[in-house]
Amino acid sequence: QVQLVESGGGSVHTGGSLRLSCAASGDTGGNYCVAWFRQAPGNRREGIAVIHNRAGKTTYADSVKGRTTISQDSAKNIVYLQMDSLIPEDTAMYYCAARRAVFPGCSMGYSAQYPYWGQGTQVAVSS
């Protein structure tokens, strides 16, 4: 079992930045894909970035590419999501999720493929 706890959400104006954190605990010794998803009211859950916890390879959704960086502190078992140039369309609940990695890289995959989830952290961007 893996437990995930997100933090770092908040309210910013257009053009602002936020850094979200996802702290993992429990059975973190294996190979995992750790991803960030987001969900706005009325919308489906969207995967936006994923990182392989050992290889460090990353994948981004087109909607955030160039404005977002996923990274990790392996010693602390924390995955970060740095979001810059935020726009109102980025307003959503942001979730951290994890699944076992089969290959040395991670595709984004679908939310149903991730068995481990955090409780979410809210991001609100105003114009």
Coordinates of N, CA, C and O in Angstrom, one line a residue:
Q1 N 0.8 -1.2 0.0 CA 0.0 0.0 0.0 C 0.9 1.2 0.0 O 1.9 1.3 0.6
V2 N 0.4 2.2 -0.7 CA 1.1 3.5 -0.8 C 0.1 4.6 -0.3 O -1.1 4.6 -0.8
Q3 N 0.5 5.5 0.5 CA -0.3 6.6 0.9 C 0.3 7.9 0.3 O 1.5 8.1 0.3
L4 N -0.6 8.7 -0.2 CA -0.2 10.0 -0.8 C -0.9 11.2 -0.2 O -2.1 11.1 0.0
V5 N -0.2 12.2 0.1 CA -0.8 13.4 0.6 C -0.3 14.6 -0.2 O 0.9 14.9 -0.2
E6 N -1.2 15.4 -0.7 CA -0.9 16.5 -1.5 C -0.9 17.8 -0.6 O -1.7 17.9 0.4
S7 N -0.2 18.8 -1.1 CA -0.2 20.1 -0.4 C 0.2 21.1 -1.4 O 0.7 20.8 -2.5
G8 N 0.0 22.4 -1.1 CA 0.5 23.5 -1.9 C -0.5 24.2 -2.8 O -0.1 25.2 -3.5
G9 N -1.7 23.8 -2.8 CA -2.7 24.5 -3.6 C -3.0 25.8 -3.0 O -2.6 26.2 -1.9
G10 N -3.8 26.6 -3.8 CA -4.1 27.9 -3.3 C -4.8 28.8 -4.4 O -5.2 28.2 -5.4
S11 N -4.9 30.1 -4.1 CA -5.5 31.0 -5.1 C -4.5 31.9 -5.6 O -3.8 32.6 -4.8
V12 N -4.4 32.1 -6.9 CA -3.5 33.0 -7.6 C -4.2 33.7 -8.7 O -5.3 33.3 -9.1
H13 N -3.6 34.8 -9.2 CA -4.1 35.5 -10.3 C -3.4 34.9 -11.6 O -2.4 34.2 -11.6
T14 N -4.0 35.2 -12.7 CA -3.5 34.8 -14.0 C -2.0 35.2 -14.1 O -1.7 36.3 -13.8
G15 N -1.2 34.3 -14.6 CA 0.2 34.5 -14.7 C 1.0 34.1 -13.5 O 2.2 34.1 -13.6
G16 N 0.3 33.7 -12.4 CA 1.0 33.4 -11.2 C 1.6 31.9 -11.3 O 1.4 31.2 -12.3
S17 N 2.2 31.5 -10.2 CA 2.8 30.2 -10.1 C 2.4 29.5 -8.8 O 2.1 30.2 -7.8
L18 N 2.4 28.2 -8.8 CA 2.2 27.4 -7.6 C 3.1 26.2 -7.7 O 3.4 25.7 -8.8
R19 N 3.6 25.7 -6.6 CA 4.2 24.4 -6.5 C 3.5 23.5 -5.6 O 3.3 23.7 -4.4
L20 N 3.0 22.4 -6.2 CA 2.3 21.4 -5.5 C 3.2 20.3 -5.0 O 4.2 20.0 -5.8
S21 N 3.0 19.7 -3.9 CA 3.8 18.6 -3.4 C 2.9 17.4 -3.2 O 1.8 17.5 -2.8
C22 N 3.5 16.2 -3.4 CA 2.9 14.9 -3.1 C 3.9 14.1 -2.3 O 4.9 13.7 -2.8
A23 N 3.5 13.9 -1.0 CA 4.4 13.1 -0.2 C 3.9 11.7 -0.1 O 2.7 11.4 0.2
A24 N 4.8 10.7 -0.4 CA 4.4 9.3 -0.4 C 5.0 8.6 0.8 O 6.1 8.9 1.3
S25 N 4.2 7.7 1.3 CA 4.6 6.8 2.4 C 4.1 5.4 2.2 O 3.2 5.2 1.3
G26 N 4.6 4.5 3.0 CA 4.2 3.1 2.9 C 5.1 2.3 2.0 O 6.3 2.5 2.2
D27 N 4.6 1.5 1.1 CA 5.4 0.6 0.3 C 6.0 1.4 -0.9 O 5.5 1.2 -2.0
T28 N 7.0 2.2 -0.7 CA 7.5 3.1 -1.7 C 8.8 2.6 -2.3 O 9.5 3.2 -3.0
G29 N 9.2 1.3 -2.0 CA 10.5 0.8 -2.4 C 10.6 0.3 -3.8 O 11.7 0.0 -4.3
G30 N 9.5 0.2 -4.5 CA 9.5 -0.4 -5.9 C 9.5 0.7 -6.9 O 9.8 1.9 -6.7
N31 N 9.2 0.3 -8.2 CA 9.2 1.2 -9.3 C 7.7 1.6 -9.5 O 6.8 0.8 -9.6
Y32 N 7.6 2.9 -9.5 CA 6.2 3.5 -9.6 C 6.2 4.6 -10.7 O 7.2 5.3 -10.9
C33 N 5.0 4.7 -11.3 CA 4.7 5.9 -12.0 C 3.8 6.8 -11.1 O 2.8 6.4 -10.6
V34 N 4.3 8.0 -10.8 CA 3.6 9.0 -10.0 C 3.1 10.1 -10.9 O 3.9 10.8 -11.6
A35 N 1.8 10.3 -10.8 CA 1.2 11.3 -11.7 C 0.4 12.3 -11.0 O 0.0 12.2 -9.9
W36 N 0.2 13.4 -11.7 CA -0.7 14.5 -11.3 C -1.9 14.5 -12.2 O -1.7 14.5 -13.4
F37 N -3.1 14.4 -11.6 CA -4.3 14.6 -12.3 C -5.0 15.8 -11.8 O -4.8 16.3 -10.7
R38 N -6.0 16.3 -12.6 CA -6.8 17.4 -12.2 C -8.2 17.2 -12.6 O -8.5 16.6 -13.7
Q39 N -9.1 17.8 -11.9 CA -10.5 17.7 -12.2 C -11.3 19.0 -11.8 O -11.3 19.3 -10.7
A40 N -11.8 19.6 -12.8 CA -12.7 20.8 -12.6 C -14.1 20.3 -12.6 O -14.5 19.3 -13.1
P41 N -15.0 21.1 -11.9 CA -16.4 20.7 -11.8 C -17.0 20.5 -13.1 O -16.9 21.3 -14.1
G42 N -17.7 19.3 -13.3 CA -18.3 19.0 -14.5 C -17.4 18.4 -15.6 O -17.9 18.0 -16.7
N43 N -16.1 18.3 -15.3 CA -15.2 17.7 -16.3 C -14.7 16.4 -15.8 O -14.7 16.1 -14.6
R44 N -14.2 15.6 -16.7 CA -13.6 14.3 -16.4 C -12.2 14.6 -15.8 O -11.6 15.7 -16.0
R45 N -11.7 13.6 -15.1 CA -10.3 13.7 -14.5 C -9.3 13.6 -15.6 O -9.3 12.7 -16.4
E46 N -8.4 14.6 -15.6 CA -7.4 14.7 -16.7 C -6.0 14.5 -16.1 O -5.6 15.2 -15.2
G47 N -5.2 13.6 -16.7 CA -3.9 13.4 -16.3 C -3.0 14.5 -17.0 O -3.1 14.7 -18.2
I48 N -2.1 15.2 -16.2 CA -1.3 16.2 -16.8 C 0.2 16.0 -16.8 O 0.9 16.6 -17.6
A49 N 0.7 15.2 -15.9 CA 2.1 15.0 -15.8 C 2.4 13.7 -15.0 O 1.6 13.3 -14.1
V50 N 3.4 13.0 -15.4 CA 3.8 11.7 -14.8 C 5.3 11.6 -14.8 O 6.0 12.0 -15.7
I51 N 5.8 10.9 -13.7 CA 7.2 10.7 -13.6 C 7.5 9.3 -13.1 O 6.7 8.8 -12.3
H52 N 8.5 8.7 -13.6 CA 9.0 7.4 -13.1 C 9.9 7.6 -11.9 O 10.8 8.4 -12.0
N53 N 9.6 7.0 -10.8 CA 10.3 7.3 -9.6 C 11.7 6.9 -9.5 O 12.5 7.4 -8.7
R54 N 12.1 6.0 -10.4 CA 13.5 5.5 -10.4 C 14.3 6.1 -11.6 O 15.4 6.7 -11.5
A55 N 13.7 6.0 -12.8 CA 14.3 6.5 -14.0 C 14.2 8.0 -14.1 O 15.1 8.6 -14.9
G56 N 13.2 8.6 -13.5 CA 13.1 10.1 -13.6 C 12.5 10.6 -14.9 O 12.4 11.8 -15.1
K57 N 12.1 9.7 -15.8 CA 11.5 10.1 -17.1 C 10.1 10.7 -16.8 O 9.4 10.3 -16.0
T58 N 9.8 11.8 -17.6 CA 8.6 12.5 -17.5 C 7.8 12.5 -18.7 O 8.3 12.5 -19.8
T59 N 6.5 12.7 -18.6 CA 5.5 12.9 -19.7 C 4.5 13.9 -19.3 O 4.1 13.9 -18.1
Y60 N 4.2 14.8 -20.3 CA 3.2 15.9 -20.0 C 2.1 15.9 -21.0 O 2.2 15.5 -22.1
A61 N 0.9 16.3 -20.5 CA -0.2 16.5 -21.4 C 0.0 17.8 -22.1 O 0.7 18.8 -21.6
D62 N -0.5 17.9 -23.3 CA -0.3 19.1 -24.2 C -0.9 20.3 -23.5 O -0.4 21.4 -23.7
S63 N -1.9 20.2 -22.7 CA -2.6 21.3 -22.1 C -1.7 22.1 -21.1 O -1.9 23.2 -20.8
V64 N -0.6 21.4 -20.6 CA 0.3 22.0 -19.6 C 1.7 22.1 -20.1 O 2.6 22.7 -19.4
K65 N 2.0 21.5 -21.2 CA 3.4 21.4 -21.6 C 4.0 22.8 -21.8 O 3.4 23.7 -22.4
G66 N 5.2 23.0 -21.3 CA 5.9 24.3 -21.4 C 5.6 25.2 -20.2 O 6.3 26.2 -20.0
R67 N 4.5 24.9 -19.4 CA 4.2 25.7 -18.3 C 4.3 24.9 -17.0 O 4.2 25.5 -15.9
T68 N 4.6 23.6 -17.1 CA 4.5 22.8 -15.9 C 5.7 21.9 -15.9 O 6.2 21.4 -16.9
T69 N 6.3 21.6 -14.7 CA 7.4 20.7 -14.5 C 7.1 19.8 -13.3 O 6.8 20.2 -12.2
I70 N 7.2 18.5 -13.6 CA 7.1 17.5 -12.6 C 8.5 17.1 -12.2 O 9.4 16.9 -13.1
S71 N 8.8 17.0 -10.9 CA 10.1 16.6 -10.4 C 10.0 15.8 -9.1 O 8.8 15.7 -8.6
Q72 N 11.1 15.3 -8.6 CA 11.0 14.6 -7.4 C 12.2 14.7 -6.5 O 13.3 15.1 -7.0
D73 N 12.0 14.5 -5.2 CA 13.1 14.4 -4.2 C 13.0 13.0 -3.7 O 12.2 12.7 -2.9
S74 N 13.8 12.1 -4.3 CA 13.7 10.7 -4.0 C 14.0 10.4 -2.6 O 13.5 9.5 -2.0
A75 N 14.9 11.1 -2.0 CA 15.3 10.9 -0.6 C 14.1 11.1 0.4 O 14.0 10.5 1.4
K76 N 13.3 12.1 0.0 CA 12.1 12.4 0.8 C 10.8 11.8 0.3 O 9.8 12.0 1.0
N77 N 10.9 11.1 -0.8 CA 9.7 10.5 -1.4 C 8.6 11.6 -1.6 O 7.4 11.4 -1.3
I78 N 9.0 12.7 -2.2 CA 8.1 13.8 -2.6 C 8.2 14.0 -4.1 O 9.3 14.1 -4.6
V79 N 7.0 14.1 -4.7 CA 6.9 14.5 -6.1 C 6.3 15.9 -6.1 O 5.3 16.2 -5.5
Y80 N 6.9 16.8 -6.9 CA 6.5 18.2 -7.1 C 5.8 18.4 -8.4 O 6.2 17.8 -9.4
L81 N 5.0 19.4 -8.4 CA 4.4 19.9 -9.7 C 4.5 21.4 -9.7 O 3.8 22.1 -8.9
Q82 N 5.5 21.9 -10.4 CA 5.7 23.4 -10.5 C 4.8 23.9 -11.7 O 5.0 23.4 -12.8
M83 N 3.9 24.8 -11.4 CA 3.0 25.3 -12.4 C 3.2 26.8 -12.6 O 3.1 27.5 -11.6
D84 N 3.6 27.2 -13.7 CA 3.8 28.6 -14.0 C 2.8 29.1 -15.1 O 2.2 28.3 -15.7
S85 N 2.8 30.5 -15.2 CA 1.9 31.1 -16.2 C 0.5 30.5 -16.1 O -0.1 30.1 -17.1
L86 N 0.0 30.5 -14.9 CA -1.3 29.9 -14.7 C -2.4 30.7 -15.3 O -2.3 32.0 -15.4
I87 N -3.4 30.0 -15.8 CA -4.6 30.7 -16.4 C -5.9 30.2 -15.7 O -5.8 29.1 -15.0
P88 N -7.0 30.9 -15.9 CA -8.2 30.4 -15.2 C -8.6 29.0 -15.5 O -9.2 28.3 -14.7
E89 N -8.3 28.5 -16.7 CA -8.6 27.2 -17.1 C -7.9 26.1 -16.3 O -8.2 24.9 -16.4
D90 N -6.9 26.5 -15.6 CA -6.1 25.6 -14.7 C -6.8 25.4 -13.4 O -6.4 24.5 -12.6
T91 N -7.9 26.1 -13.1 CA -8.6 26.0 -11.9 C -9.2 24.6 -11.8 O -10.0 24.1 -12.7
A92 N -8.9 23.9 -10.7 CA -9.4 22.5 -10.6 C -8.9 21.9 -9.2 O -8.0 22.6 -8.5
M93 N -9.4 20.8 -8.9 CA -8.8 20.0 -7.8 C -7.7 19.2 -8.4 O -7.9 18.5 -9.4
Y94 N -6.5 19.2 -7.8 CA -5.3 18.5 -8.3 C -5.1 17.3 -7.4 O -5.0 17.5 -6.1
Y95 N -4.9 16.2 -8.0 CA -4.7 14.9 -7.3 C -3.3 14.3 -7.7 O -3.0 14.3 -8.9
C96 N -2.7 13.7 -6.7 CA -1.5 12.9 -6.9 C -2.0 11.4 -7.0 O -2.8 11.0 -6.2
A97 N -1.4 10.6 -7.9 CA -1.8 9.2 -8.0 C -0.5 8.4 -8.3 O 0.4 8.9 -8.9
A98 N -0.6 7.1 -8.0 CA 0.6 6.2 -8.2 C 0.1 4.9 -8.7 O -0.9 4.4 -8.3
R99 N 1.0 4.3 -9.5 CA 0.7 2.9 -9.9 C 2.1 2.2 -10.1 O 3.1 2.9 -10.4
R100 N 2.1 0.9 -10.1 CA 3.4 0.2 -10.3 C 3.9 0.4 -11.7 O 3.0 0.4 -12.6
A101 N 5.2 0.6 -11.9 CA 5.7 0.8 -13.2 C 6.3 -0.5 -13.7 O 7.0 -1.2 -13.0
V102 N 5.9 -0.8 -15.0 CA 6.4 -2.1 -15.6 C 7.6 -1.8 -16.4 O 8.5 -2.6 -16.5
F103 N 7.7 -0.6 -17.1 CA 8.8 -0.3 -17.9 C 9.6 0.9 -17.3 O 9.1 1.5 -16.4
P104 N 10.8 1.2 -17.8 CA 11.6 2.3 -17.2 C 11.0 3.7 -17.5 O 11.7 4.7 -17.2
G105 N 9.9 3.8 -18.2 CA 9.3 5.1 -18.5 C 7.8 4.9 -18.2 O 7.3 3.8 -18.1
C106 N 7.1 6.0 -18.1 CA 5.7 6.0 -17.8 C 4.9 6.8 -18.8 O 5.2 8.0 -19.1
S107 N 3.9 6.2 -19.4 CA 2.9 6.9 -20.1 C 1.9 7.5 -19.1 O 1.8 7.0 -18.0
M108 N 1.1 8.5 -19.6 CA 0.2 9.1 -18.7 C -0.9 8.1 -18.2 O -1.2 8.0 -17.0
G109 N -1.4 7.3 -19.1 CA -2.4 6.3 -18.7 C -3.7 7.0 -18.3 O -3.9 8.2 -18.4
Y110 N -4.6 6.2 -17.8 CA -5.9 6.6 -17.4 C -6.1 6.5 -15.9 O -5.4 5.8 -15.3
S111 N -7.0 7.3 -15.4 CA -7.1 7.4 -13.9 C -7.5 6.0 -13.4 O -7.0 5.7 -12.3
A112 N -8.2 5.2 -14.1 CA -8.6 3.9 -13.6 C -7.4 2.9 -13.4 O -7.4 1.9 -12.7
Q113 N -6.2 3.3 -14.1 CA -5.0 2.5 -13.9 C -4.2 2.7 -12.7 O -3.3 2.1 -12.4
Y114 N -4.6 3.8 -11.9 CA -3.9 4.2 -10.7 C -4.7 3.7 -9.5 O -5.8 4.3 -9.2
P115 N -4.1 2.8 -8.7 CA -4.8 2.4 -7.5 C -4.6 3.2 -6.3 O -5.4 3.2 -5.3
Y116 N -3.6 4.1 -6.3 CA -3.3 4.9 -5.1 C -3.6 6.4 -5.4 O -3.0 6.9 -6.4
W117 N -4.3 7.0 -4.5 CA -4.7 8.4 -4.7 C -4.5 9.2 -3.4 O -4.8 8.7 -2.3
G118 N -4.2 10.5 -3.6 CA -4.3 11.4 -2.5 C -5.7 12.0 -2.4 O -6.6 11.7 -3.2
Q119 N -5.8 12.9 -1.4 CA -7.1 13.5 -1.2 C -7.4 14.7 -2.0 O -8.5 15.2 -2.1
G120 N -6.3 15.3 -2.7 CA -6.5 16.4 -3.5 C -6.1 17.7 -2.9 O -6.2 17.9 -1.7
T121 N -5.7 18.7 -3.7 CA -5.5 20.0 -3.2 C -6.1 21.0 -4.3 O -5.9 20.8 -5.5
Q122 N -6.8 22.0 -3.8 CA -7.5 22.9 -4.7 C -6.6 24.0 -5.3 O -5.8 24.7 -4.5
V123 N -6.7 24.2 -6.6 CA -6.0 25.4 -7.2 C -7.1 26.2 -7.9 O -7.9 25.7 -8.6
A124 N -7.0 27.5 -7.6 CA -8.0 28.5 -8.2 C -7.2 29.6 -8.8 O -6.4 30.2 -8.1
V125 N -7.5 29.9 -10.1 CA -6.8 30.9 -10.8 C -7.8 32.0 -11.2 O -8.8 31.6 -12.0
S126 N -7.7 33.2 -10.8 CA -8.6 34.2 -11.2 C -8.0 35.2 -12.2 O -6.8 35.4 -12.2
S127 N -8.9 35.8 -13.0 CA -8.4 36.7 -14.1 C -8.2 38.1 -13.5 O -8.6 38.4 -12.4

